[in-house]
Coordinates of C-alpha atoms in Angstrom, one line a residue:
Q1456 CA 0.0 0.0 0.0
V1457 CA 1.3 3.4 -1.0
Q1458 CA 0.0 6.8 0.2
L1459 CA 0.6 9.9 -1.8
V1460 CA 0.6 13.5 -0.5
E1461 CA 0.9 16.4 -2.8
S1462 CA 2.1 19.9 -1.9
G1463 CA 3.3 23.1 -3.7
G1464 CA 0.1 24.3 -5.2
G1465 CA -1.0 28.0 -5.0
L1466 CA -1.8 31.2 -6.9
V1467 CA 0.7 32.3 -9.4
Q1468 CA 0.5 35.0 -12.3
P1469 CA 0.5 34.0 -15.9
G1470 CA 4.2 33.2 -17.1
G1471 CA 5.1 32.3 -13.5
S1472 CA 6.5 29.0 -12.2
L1473 CA 5.5 26.4 -9.5
R1474 CA 7.1 23.1 -8.3
L1475 CA 4.6 20.5 -7.0
S1476 CA 5.9 17.7 -4.8
C1477 CA 4.4 14.3 -4.2
A1478 CA 5.7 12.4 -1.1
A1479 CA 5.1 8.6 -1.0
S1480 CA 4.7 6.8 2.3
G1481 CA 6.3 3.6 0.6
S1482 CA 9.1 3.3 -1.9
I1483 CA 8.2 4.7 -5.3
L1484 CA 10.8 2.2 -6.8
N1485 CA 8.0 -0.5 -6.2
L1486 CA 5.7 1.5 -8.6
N1487 CA 5.9 0.8 -12.3
A1488 CA 5.0 4.4 -13.0
V1489 CA 4.3 7.7 -11.2
G1490 CA 2.8 10.8 -12.6
W1491 CA 0.6 13.9 -12.4
H1492 CA -2.9 14.3 -13.6
R1493 CA -5.1 17.4 -13.3
Q1494 CA -8.7 18.2 -13.4
A1495 CA -10.2 21.7 -14.1
P1496 CA -13.9 22.6 -13.1
G1497 CA -16.3 20.9 -15.4
K1498 CA -13.7 18.9 -17.2
E1499 CA -12.4 15.3 -16.9
R1500 CA -9.4 14.4 -15.2
E1501 CA -6.5 14.3 -17.7
L1502 CA -2.8 13.1 -17.7
V1503 CA -0.2 16.0 -17.5
A1504 CA 3.1 13.9 -17.3
A1505 CA 4.3 10.5 -16.1
I1506 CA 7.6 8.8 -15.5
A1507 CA 8.2 5.1 -15.6
S1508 CA 10.4 3.1 -13.3
G1509 CA 12.9 3.0 -16.0
G1510 CA 13.1 6.7 -16.2
G1511 CA 11.1 7.2 -19.6
T1512 CA 8.7 10.1 -19.5
N1513 CA 5.4 11.1 -21.2
Y1514 CA 3.9 14.5 -21.4
A1515 CA 0.6 15.9 -22.6
D1516 CA 1.1 17.9 -25.8
H1517 CA -0.1 21.0 -24.2
V1518 CA 2.6 21.1 -21.4
K1519 CA 5.5 19.8 -23.4
G1520 CA 8.4 22.3 -23.2
R1521 CA 7.0 24.0 -20.1
F1522 CA 6.6 21.2 -17.6
T1523 CA 9.1 18.7 -16.3
V1524 CA 8.5 15.7 -14.3
S1525 CA 11.2 14.1 -12.2
R1526 CA 11.7 11.8 -9.2
D1527 CA 14.0 11.4 -6.3
N1528 CA 14.1 7.9 -5.5
A1529 CA 16.1 8.3 -2.3
K1530 CA 13.4 10.7 -1.0
N1531 CA 10.5 8.7 -2.3
T1532 CA 9.3 12.0 -3.9
L1533 CA 7.9 12.9 -7.3
Y1534 CA 8.1 16.4 -8.7
L1535 CA 6.5 18.6 -11.4
Q1536 CA 8.2 21.7 -12.3
M1537 CA 5.9 24.0 -14.1
N1538 CA 7.2 27.1 -16.0
S1539 CA 5.5 29.6 -18.3
L1540 CA 2.1 28.8 -16.6
K1541 CA -1.1 29.8 -18.4
P1542 CA -4.6 30.6 -16.9
E1543 CA -5.7 27.3 -18.6
D1544 CA -3.3 25.3 -16.4
T1545 CA -5.7 26.2 -13.5
A1546 CA -6.8 22.9 -12.0
V1547 CA -6.5 20.5 -9.1
Y1548 CA -3.3 18.6 -9.7
Y1549 CA -3.1 14.8 -8.6
C1550 CA -0.2 12.5 -8.0
K1551 CA -0.8 9.0 -9.2
G1552 CA 1.1 5.8 -8.8
D1553 CA 0.6 2.6 -10.8
F1554 CA 1.7 -0.8 -9.7
Y1555 CA 1.3 -4.2 -11.5
S1556 CA 0.8 -7.1 -9.2
V1557 CA 2.2 -10.3 -10.8
T1558 CA 0.3 -12.3 -8.1
A1559 CA -3.0 -10.7 -8.7
M1560 CA -2.4 -10.2 -12.3
R1561 CA -3.8 -6.7 -12.3
W1562 CA -2.9 -3.1 -12.0
F1563 CA -3.3 -1.1 -8.8
E1564 CA -3.8 2.6 -8.8
Y1565 CA -2.8 5.0 -6.0
W1566 CA -3.9 8.6 -5.8
G1567 CA -3.1 11.7 -3.8
Q1568 CA -5.8 14.1 -2.4
G1569 CA -4.8 16.8 -4.9
T1570 CA -3.5 20.3 -4.7
Q1571 CA -5.0 23.4 -6.3
V1572 CA -3.0 25.4 -8.9
T1573 CA -4.5 28.7 -9.9
V1574 CA -3.0 30.8 -12.7
S1575 CA -4.4 34.3 -12.6
S1576 CA -3.5 38.0 -12.7

């Protein structure tokens, strides 16, 4: 069982930067992938960025070049560096971990509680 706790959200002006953190209670090395999703009011939750256990990354097209996902395995922490923020980046950002159980032959998903990011002047 892994618990994920996000931090670092807040209010920022357009063009500004924020860094989100996601602290895991267990080792993130045990997870096949960790990443960030977001949900804006009235919209579905969507993938922002993810990083696999091997280090490969995946980004949504609308954040490529602006956001960077990284992980510190020693600290069991996932990060999302967000630069050149736009008002349309306003959303609740969630940390997510994916684990495939060979025993159960199924995927398990772990979600954090979310942190609000508001981009506004």
